[in-house]
């Protein structure tokens, strides 16, 4: 496994060596990675990438893990052919790079993927899971698409805005205590707003001592102290899907 450690919090973790169990397909105007479960359940999960793109082995590993638990999983290229962020990139240019990849402007891609899952995969119940950039995207679709059964937003940046609480579907939020990208004050504000306004089921979990990326970008063997938290977060993710999708 190659270590890509970098001072920027978005790049804490490792790129794992993993080939994947699925296959790449074309879904209208976008490419996607699809993995089928051992048996058809009529359930599917859209897995949304982080800044390192839809081909990151870590994300495909997570998609295959979810598929192994009974879901057709699909990892679409939500950057639509644009280059993902590279670990060796100049972080001073990152804000400009990010402006061209808005996690809240993905409706055209979501619509295409939903159509594919329903027509080609015969999915009747659909959920969404996203990491980092994808966590923001999941938060967006949970507020816009009633047809999703549930979502899991994993360290998706939460900003102070008026609509963060208007969820239409049960949503699990997973955060890390030592996340320099997402201060605990933002998590606290989200908690307050959801408690006051949200009308659907939700849960917010903050994992002690963990950093941004811990669920999918830390090697499971990286440290005996981290492994229980990684395992618990992944278990919680699956439990949420099993409960609501």
mmCIF file of C-alpha atoms in Angstrom:
data_model
loop_
_atom_site.group_PDB
_atom_site.id
_atom_site.type_symbol
_atom_site.label_atom_id
_atom_site.label_comp_id
_atom_site.label_asym_id
_atom_site.label_seq_id
_atom_site.Cartn_x
_atom_site.Cartn_y
_atom_site.Cartn_z
ATOM 1 C CA UNK A 1 0.000 0.000 0.000
ATOM 2 C CA UNK A 2 1.348 3.396 -0.973
ATOM 3 C CA UNK A 3 1.448 6.105 1.645
ATOM 4 C CA UNK A 4 0.101 9.403 0.338
ATOM 5 C CA UNK A 5 0.280 11.287 3.615
ATOM 6 C CA UNK A 6 0.155 15.045 3.153
ATOM 7 C CA UNK A 7 -0.236 17.923 5.607
ATOM 8 C CA UNK A 8 -3.565 18.886 4.057
ATOM 9 C CA UNK A 9 -6.367 17.234 6.062
ATOM 10 C CA UNK A 10 -8.165 16.129 2.873
ATOM 11 C CA UNK A 11 -5.240 13.855 2.125
ATOM 12 C CA UNK A 12 -4.773 11.973 5.372
ATOM 13 C CA UNK A 13 -4.703 8.275 4.666
ATOM 14 C CA UNK A 14 -3.546 5.709 2.154
ATOM 15 C CA UNK A 15 -4.375 4.686 -1.356
ATOM 16 C CA UNK A 16 -4.940 0.968 -1.056
ATOM 17 C CA UNK A 17 -3.929 -1.566 -3.668
ATOM 18 C CA UNK A 18 -7.230 -3.036 -4.754
ATOM 19 C CA UNK A 19 -8.438 -4.179 -8.135
ATOM 20 C CA UNK A 20 -12.174 -4.361 -7.558
ATOM 21 C CA UNK A 21 -14.826 -7.012 -8.087
ATOM 22 C CA UNK A 22 -17.095 -4.961 -10.345
ATOM 23 C CA UNK A 23 -17.000 -3.640 -13.885
ATOM 24 C CA UNK A 24 -17.032 -0.265 -15.593
ATOM 25 C CA UNK A 25 -20.099 0.753 -17.592
ATOM 26 C CA UNK A 26 -21.380 3.782 -19.465
ATOM 27 C CA UNK A 27 -24.460 5.428 -17.972
ATOM 28 C CA UNK A 28 -25.680 8.034 -20.438
ATOM 29 C CA UNK A 29 -23.026 10.802 -20.339
ATOM 30 C CA UNK A 30 -20.975 9.374 -17.457
ATOM 31 C CA UNK A 31 -18.804 6.382 -16.684
ATOM 32 C CA UNK A 32 -19.458 4.294 -13.615
ATOM 33 C CA UNK A 33 -18.196 1.305 -11.654
ATOM 34 C CA UNK A 34 -20.868 -1.284 -10.840
ATOM 35 C CA UNK A 35 -20.772 -4.299 -8.527
ATOM 36 C CA UNK A 36 -23.617 -6.786 -8.184
ATOM 37 C CA UNK A 37 -24.474 -8.516 -4.892
ATOM 38 C CA UNK A 38 -24.268 -12.314 -4.490
ATOM 39 C CA UNK A 39 -28.032 -12.454 -5.077
ATOM 40 C CA UNK A 40 -30.552 -9.919 -6.344
ATOM 41 C CA UNK A 41 -32.385 -8.105 -3.555
ATOM 42 C CA UNK A 42 -33.961 -5.289 -5.529
ATOM 43 C CA UNK A 43 -31.834 -2.855 -3.518
ATOM 44 C CA UNK A 44 -29.098 -0.528 -4.722
ATOM 45 C CA UNK A 45 -26.695 2.057 -3.300
ATOM 46 C CA UNK A 46 -25.053 4.958 -5.099
ATOM 47 C CA UNK A 47 -21.537 5.439 -3.702
ATOM 48 C CA UNK A 48 -20.263 8.976 -4.223
ATOM 49 C CA UNK A 49 -16.540 9.640 -4.563
ATOM 50 C CA UNK A 50 -14.239 11.925 -2.641
ATOM 51 C CA UNK A 51 -11.975 14.497 -4.320
ATOM 52 C CA UNK A 52 -9.726 11.708 -5.631
ATOM 53 C CA UNK A 53 -12.372 10.522 -8.070
ATOM 54 C CA UNK A 54 -14.479 7.533 -8.971
ATOM 55 C CA UNK A 55 -11.480 5.320 -9.778
ATOM 56 C CA UNK A 56 -9.882 5.547 -6.326
ATOM 57 C CA UNK A 57 -9.409 1.918 -5.189
ATOM 58 C CA UNK A 58 -10.485 2.801 -1.638
ATOM 59 C CA UNK A 59 -13.917 3.906 -2.820
ATOM 60 C CA UNK A 60 -14.326 0.826 -4.996
ATOM 61 C CA UNK A 61 -13.354 -1.308 -2.006
ATOM 62 C CA UNK A 62 -16.149 0.302 0.007
ATOM 63 C CA UNK A 63 -18.587 -0.200 -2.872
ATOM 64 C CA UNK A 64 -17.682 -3.880 -3.076
ATOM 65 C CA UNK A 65 -18.098 -4.210 0.694
ATOM 66 C CA UNK A 66 -21.598 -2.755 0.452
ATOM 67 C CA UNK A 67 -22.396 -5.002 -2.514
ATOM 68 C CA UNK A 68 -21.328 -8.034 -0.527
ATOM 69 C CA UNK A 69 -24.060 -7.140 1.956
ATOM 70 C CA UNK A 70 -26.867 -7.340 -0.570
ATOM 71 C CA UNK A 71 -26.890 -4.180 -2.674
ATOM 72 C CA UNK A 72 -26.136 -3.416 -6.298
ATOM 73 C CA UNK A 73 -23.580 -0.635 -5.898
ATOM 74 C CA UNK A 74 -22.584 1.981 -8.417
ATOM 75 C CA UNK A 75 -19.761 4.532 -8.226
ATOM 76 C CA UNK A 76 -20.480 7.108 -10.948
ATOM 77 C CA UNK A 77 -17.936 9.624 -12.185
ATOM 78 C CA UNK A 78 -19.595 12.705 -10.746
ATOM 79 C CA UNK A 79 -16.732 14.823 -12.119
ATOM 80 C CA UNK A 80 -17.979 13.820 -15.594
ATOM 81 C CA UNK A 81 -14.563 13.285 -17.129
ATOM 82 C CA UNK A 82 -12.840 16.169 -15.368
ATOM 83 C CA UNK A 83 -9.612 15.240 -13.615
ATOM 84 C CA UNK A 84 -9.846 14.297 -9.946
ATOM 85 C CA UNK A 85 -7.570 15.995 -7.463
ATOM 86 C CA UNK A 86 -4.085 14.513 -7.379
ATOM 87 C CA UNK A 87 -2.244 14.063 -4.060
ATOM 88 C CA UNK A 88 0.793 15.862 -5.448
ATOM 89 C CA UNK A 89 -1.258 18.829 -6.624
ATOM 90 C CA UNK A 90 -0.561 22.397 -5.511
ATOM 91 C CA UNK A 91 -3.007 22.883 -2.655
ATOM 92 C CA UNK A 92 -3.020 26.633 -3.180
ATOM 93 C CA UNK A 93 -4.978 25.965 -6.402
ATOM 94 C CA UNK A 94 -7.462 23.661 -4.693
ATOM 95 C CA UNK A 95 -10.206 26.276 -4.082
ATOM 96 C CA UNK A 96 -10.282 27.161 -7.782
ATOM 97 C CA UNK A 97 -10.283 23.481 -8.741
ATOM 98 C CA UNK A 98 -13.191 22.838 -6.398
ATOM 99 C CA UNK A 99 -15.314 25.627 -7.890
ATOM 100 C CA UNK A 100 -15.635 23.612 -11.093
ATOM 101 C CA UNK A 101 -16.828 20.533 -9.193
ATOM 102 C CA UNK A 102 -19.812 21.535 -7.091
ATOM 103 C CA UNK A 103 -21.132 18.628 -4.996
ATOM 104 C CA UNK A 104 -24.549 20.290 -4.953
ATOM 105 C CA UNK A 105 -24.827 20.503 -8.742
ATOM 106 C CA UNK A 106 -25.055 16.822 -9.626
ATOM 107 C CA UNK A 107 -28.776 16.440 -10.310
ATOM 108 C CA UNK A 108 -28.305 15.576 -13.998
ATOM 109 C CA UNK A 109 -25.925 12.770 -13.039
ATOM 110 C CA UNK A 110 -28.111 11.550 -10.180
ATOM 111 C CA UNK A 111 -31.122 11.412 -12.499
ATOM 112 C CA UNK A 112 -29.173 9.339 -15.043
ATOM 113 C CA UNK A 113 -27.917 6.912 -12.394
ATOM 114 C CA UNK A 114 -31.353 6.498 -10.811
ATOM 115 C CA UNK A 115 -32.796 5.696 -14.235
ATOM 116 C CA UNK A 116 -30.035 3.149 -14.863
ATOM 117 C CA UNK A 117 -30.526 1.448 -11.502
ATOM 118 C CA UNK A 118 -34.275 1.193 -11.976
ATOM 119 C CA UNK A 119 -34.287 0.104 -15.613
ATOM 120 C CA UNK A 120 -31.086 -1.917 -15.966
ATOM 121 C CA UNK A 121 -30.647 -3.266 -12.438
ATOM 122 C CA UNK A 122 -34.341 -3.487 -11.461
ATOM 123 C CA UNK A 123 -33.659 -1.630 -8.221
ATOM 124 C CA UNK A 124 -36.773 -0.836 -6.234
ATOM 125 C CA UNK A 125 -35.126 0.602 -3.126
ATOM 126 C CA UNK A 126 -32.137 2.935 -3.412
ATOM 127 C CA UNK A 127 -29.765 4.539 -0.905
ATOM 128 C CA UNK A 128 -26.675 6.743 -1.128
ATOM 129 C CA UNK A 129 -23.304 6.768 0.619
ATOM 130 C CA UNK A 130 -20.662 9.437 0.119
ATOM 131 C CA UNK A 131 -17.204 10.295 1.425
ATOM 132 C CA UNK A 132 -15.823 13.818 1.902
ATOM 133 C CA UNK A 133 -16.923 15.597 -1.320
ATOM 134 C CA UNK A 134 -19.405 12.769 -1.699
ATOM 135 C CA UNK A 135 -20.652 13.348 1.834
ATOM 136 C CA UNK A 136 -21.693 16.844 0.786
ATOM 137 C CA UNK A 137 -23.378 15.343 -2.271
ATOM 138 C CA UNK A 138 -25.310 12.848 -0.127
ATOM 139 C CA UNK A 139 -26.520 15.661 2.126
ATOM 140 C CA UNK A 140 -27.745 17.438 -1.017
ATOM 141 C CA UNK A 141 -29.647 14.470 -2.455
ATOM 142 C CA UNK A 142 -31.168 13.685 0.948
ATOM 143 C CA UNK A 143 -32.733 17.144 0.872
ATOM 144 C CA UNK A 144 -33.891 16.963 -2.746
ATOM 145 C CA UNK A 145 -34.850 13.407 -3.750
ATOM 146 C CA UNK A 146 -37.703 11.788 -1.788
ATOM 147 C CA UNK A 147 -37.207 8.539 -3.733
ATOM 148 C CA UNK A 148 -34.012 7.691 -1.856
ATOM 149 C CA UNK A 149 -34.724 5.455 1.119
ATOM 150 C CA UNK A 150 -31.699 6.582 3.125
ATOM 151 C CA UNK A 151 -28.277 8.174 2.997
ATOM 152 C CA UNK A 152 -24.943 8.042 4.806
ATOM 153 C CA UNK A 153 -22.810 11.187 4.685
ATOM 154 C CA UNK A 154 -19.261 10.381 5.782
ATOM 155 C CA UNK A 155 -17.242 13.467 6.822
ATOM 156 C CA UNK A 156 -19.093 15.671 4.373
ATOM 157 C CA UNK A 157 -18.382 19.355 5.030
ATOM 158 C CA UNK A 158 -21.295 21.101 6.728
ATOM 159 C CA UNK A 159 -21.612 24.855 6.409
ATOM 160 C CA UNK A 160 -23.984 27.154 8.216
ATOM 161 C CA UNK A 161 -26.949 27.484 5.891
ATOM 162 C CA UNK A 162 -30.681 27.621 6.365
ATOM 163 C CA UNK A 163 -31.541 24.383 4.594
ATOM 164 C CA UNK A 164 -29.197 21.868 6.260
ATOM 165 C CA UNK A 165 -32.074 20.474 8.288
ATOM 166 C CA UNK A 166 -34.685 19.871 5.563
ATOM 167 C CA UNK A 167 -33.924 16.179 5.048
ATOM 168 C CA UNK A 168 -36.455 14.093 3.155
ATOM 169 C CA UNK A 169 -34.908 10.724 4.021
ATOM 170 C CA UNK A 170 -33.264 9.035 7.020
ATOM 171 C CA UNK A 171 -29.638 10.156 7.098
ATOM 172 C CA UNK A 172 -26.609 9.030 9.088
ATOM 173 C CA UNK A 173 -23.791 11.551 9.474
ATOM 174 C CA UNK A 174 -20.338 10.234 10.393
ATOM 175 C CA UNK A 175 -17.685 12.689 11.561
ATOM 176 C CA UNK A 176 -14.179 12.518 13.052
ATOM 177 C CA UNK A 177 -13.289 14.288 16.286
ATOM 178 C CA UNK A 178 -9.926 15.570 15.006
ATOM 179 C CA UNK A 179 -11.070 16.684 11.556
ATOM 180 C CA UNK A 180 -9.366 19.950 10.623
ATOM 181 C CA UNK A 181 -11.742 20.324 7.661
ATOM 182 C CA UNK A 182 -14.925 20.029 9.731
ATOM 183 C CA UNK A 183 -14.658 21.757 13.127
ATOM 184 C CA UNK A 184 -16.756 20.270 15.912
ATOM 185 C CA UNK A 185 -18.568 23.610 16.137
ATOM 186 C CA UNK A 186 -20.060 22.926 12.696
ATOM 187 C CA UNK A 187 -21.127 19.451 13.764
ATOM 188 C CA UNK A 188 -22.730 20.948 16.869
ATOM 189 C CA UNK A 189 -24.617 23.518 14.783
ATOM 190 C CA UNK A 190 -25.868 20.808 12.448
ATOM 191 C CA UNK A 191 -27.005 18.794 15.459
ATOM 192 C CA UNK A 192 -28.932 21.748 16.886
ATOM 193 C CA UNK A 193 -30.669 22.520 13.605
ATOM 194 C CA UNK A 194 -31.662 18.920 12.934
ATOM 195 C CA UNK A 195 -32.952 18.497 16.475
ATOM 196 C CA UNK A 196 -35.087 21.601 16.104
ATOM 197 C CA UNK A 197 -36.365 21.202 12.553
ATOM 198 C CA UNK A 198 -35.796 17.750 11.056
ATOM 199 C CA UNK A 199 -38.916 15.594 10.552
ATOM 200 C CA UNK A 200 -37.234 12.345 9.457
ATOM 201 C CA UNK A 201 -34.916 9.946 11.249
ATOM 202 C CA UNK A 202 -31.278 10.960 11.476
ATOM 203 C CA UNK A 203 -28.191 10.182 13.511
ATOM 204 C CA UNK A 204 -24.915 12.036 14.011
ATOM 205 C CA UNK A 205 -21.865 10.065 15.181
ATOM 206 C CA UNK A 206 -18.496 11.621 15.929
ATOM 207 C CA UNK A 207 -15.627 9.169 16.357
ATOM 208 C CA UNK A 208 -13.086 9.928 19.070
ATOM 209 C CA UNK A 209 -9.504 10.557 18.065
ATOM 210 C CA UNK A 210 -10.157 10.040 14.371
ATOM 211 C CA UNK A 211 -9.171 12.261 11.448
ATOM 212 C CA UNK A 212 -10.733 13.165 8.118
ATOM 213 C CA UNK A 213 -10.826 10.134 5.826
ATOM 214 C CA UNK A 214 -10.619 7.487 8.529
ATOM 215 C CA UNK A 215 -13.515 5.320 7.279
ATOM 216 C CA UNK A 216 -12.186 4.673 3.790
ATOM 217 C CA UNK A 217 -8.681 6.121 3.596
ATOM 218 C CA UNK A 218 -7.007 4.572 6.634
ATOM 219 C CA UNK A 219 -5.579 1.107 6.225
ATOM 220 C CA UNK A 220 -7.325 -1.359 8.478
ATOM 221 C CA UNK A 221 -3.926 -2.494 9.764
ATOM 222 C CA UNK A 222 -2.549 1.015 10.220
ATOM 223 C CA UNK A 223 -2.919 1.013 13.987
ATOM 224 C CA UNK A 224 -4.512 -1.101 16.676
ATOM 225 C CA UNK A 225 -6.036 2.055 18.162
ATOM 226 C CA UNK A 226 -7.763 3.099 14.928
ATOM 227 C CA UNK A 227 -9.079 -0.259 13.748
ATOM 228 C CA UNK A 228 -12.043 -0.510 16.176
ATOM 229 C CA UNK A 229 -13.280 2.921 15.058
ATOM 230 C CA UNK A 230 -12.912 2.063 11.369
ATOM 231 C CA UNK A 231 -14.769 -1.203 11.895
ATOM 232 C CA UNK A 232 -17.516 0.435 13.948
ATOM 233 C CA UNK A 233 -18.096 3.201 11.409
ATOM 234 C CA UNK A 234 -18.358 0.713 8.554
ATOM 235 C CA UNK A 235 -20.684 -1.453 10.611
ATOM 236 C CA UNK A 236 -22.863 1.573 11.414
ATOM 237 C CA UNK A 237 -22.971 2.469 7.721
ATOM 238 C CA UNK A 238 -24.232 -0.999 6.802
ATOM 239 C CA UNK A 239 -26.692 -1.115 9.698
ATOM 240 C CA UNK A 240 -28.220 2.167 8.556
ATOM 241 C CA UNK A 241 -28.663 0.849 5.021
ATOM 242 C CA UNK A 242 -30.130 -2.412 6.288
ATOM 243 C CA UNK A 243 -32.595 -0.554 8.475
ATOM 244 C CA UNK A 244 -33.940 1.900 5.922
ATOM 245 C CA UNK A 245 -33.179 0.744 2.368
#
